[in-house]
C-alpha cells in the first residue's frame, strides 16, 4: 500500500479503519488498512475508565505521538478529547497542540448541532476534520444508556441534516456511530464526502472498529452487536500465561537455552 495523501471524495472505497493506541499495534496495522485512529476509546479500553470523559490532552498527545512514529503508509486520525473543543479559542489551541505533537492527517471531533460552529472554525483554520455523528460517546457517562439512533423519522432527518451540514462546512468525512441501516444508507446516498460507520451497516463508504474488540482483547463482556471477533486473543493469551506459570512452578523455565553461561 502506498502512502495515501488525503481523505477526500476520490478516496478509494470501501475505506477500512481500526484504532491503535500503541506503537506495536500501529506497526501491525500500518499499510494494511486505510486509516488508523488513535481514538479516545483508549479511556475505557486501555485505562479502564467507565467512559471517555476522563481522557486528557496529555493522554492523546502521548499515545498519538507514540503511534505516529510507526505509521508510514496509512492515514492517521486522532480524536480531540472531551471538553477540549467547547469554544473556538480552545478548539483551535488544542487542535494545534495535537497537530504539532502527533502529526495526524486528520482530527476527529464529536458533533451535534450546537458544535457545528466549532467544525466550521477548525476547517476555516485549515484543519482536516472528521465529523463524528450519531452516538457520540463523549456525551455519555454511562455507556449502558447508549441506544441505536435513527429509529424515528425525526432522528433520521436530524442525522441527515447534521451530516449535510458537516459536508457543507468542509468536513473531510463523516463517522456514523450506532444507527439504523436505513439512516446510514440515507446519509451515505445524500452526501458526497465518505461515511465511515461503526454499528452503522454495510451501506457506509467505510468501516471502523476498535482493534481490541476485533481480537477479543477488551474487557467488555457485553460487546455491542456490531463488534465482530476475528480472533480470541484473550483465550490464547490466557493459555500461554497458564503454560508459563506451570513451567515456572515445575522449574522447567528457564532451561539452559534461556540461561547465560
Ligand atoms: O474513540 C474511538 O475509538 C472511536 C471509534 C469507536 C469510532 O471514536
Short mmCIF file of N, CA and C and ligand atoms in Angstrom, two decimals, residues 19 37 39-41 79 108 132 175 198 208, ligand 1:
data_model
loop_
_atom_site.label_atom_id
_atom_site.label_comp_id
_atom_site.label_asym_id
_atom_site.label_seq_id
_atom_site.Cartn_x
_atom_site.Cartn_y
_atom_site.Cartn_z
N UNK A 19 -8.60 1.19 15.26
CA UNK A 19 -7.92 2.02 16.25
C UNK A 19 -6.55 1.43 16.59
N UNK A 37 -6.86 5.10 13.60
CA UNK A 37 -7.44 6.09 14.50
C UNK A 37 -6.90 5.92 15.91
N UNK A 39 -8.10 6.65 18.90
CA UNK A 39 -9.42 7.04 19.39
C UNK A 39 -9.38 7.30 20.88
N UNK A 40 -10.28 8.18 21.33
CA UNK A 40 -10.34 8.41 22.78
C UNK A 40 -11.05 7.24 23.48
N UNK A 41 -11.44 6.24 22.70
CA UNK A 41 -11.91 4.98 23.31
C UNK A 41 -10.80 4.37 24.15
N UNK A 79 -8.36 11.60 17.81
CA UNK A 79 -9.54 12.19 18.45
C UNK A 79 -9.15 13.39 19.30
N UNK A 108 -10.51 14.13 14.65
CA UNK A 108 -11.93 13.78 14.69
C UNK A 108 -12.57 14.46 15.91
N UNK A 132 -17.85 13.32 13.70
CA UNK A 132 -18.38 12.08 14.29
C UNK A 132 -19.81 12.36 14.76
N UNK A 175 -18.19 10.30 10.36
CA UNK A 175 -18.22 8.99 11.02
C UNK A 175 -19.61 8.80 11.63
N UNK A 198 -19.56 2.76 12.30
CA UNK A 198 -19.32 1.78 13.37
C UNK A 198 -20.71 1.48 13.92
N UNK A 208 -15.19 1.19 10.63
CA UNK A 208 -14.18 1.30 11.68
C UNK A 208 -14.58 0.41 12.86
O1 LIG B 1 -12.67 6.58 20.04
C1 LIG B 1 -12.84 5.74 19.17
O2 LIG B 1 -12.18 4.70 19.12
C2 LIG B 1 -13.87 5.99 18.18
C3 LIG B 1 -14.34 4.83 17.40
C4 LIG B 1 -15.19 3.98 18.25
C5 LIG B 1 -15.01 5.24 16.16
O3 LIG B 1 -14.32 7.09 18.06
#
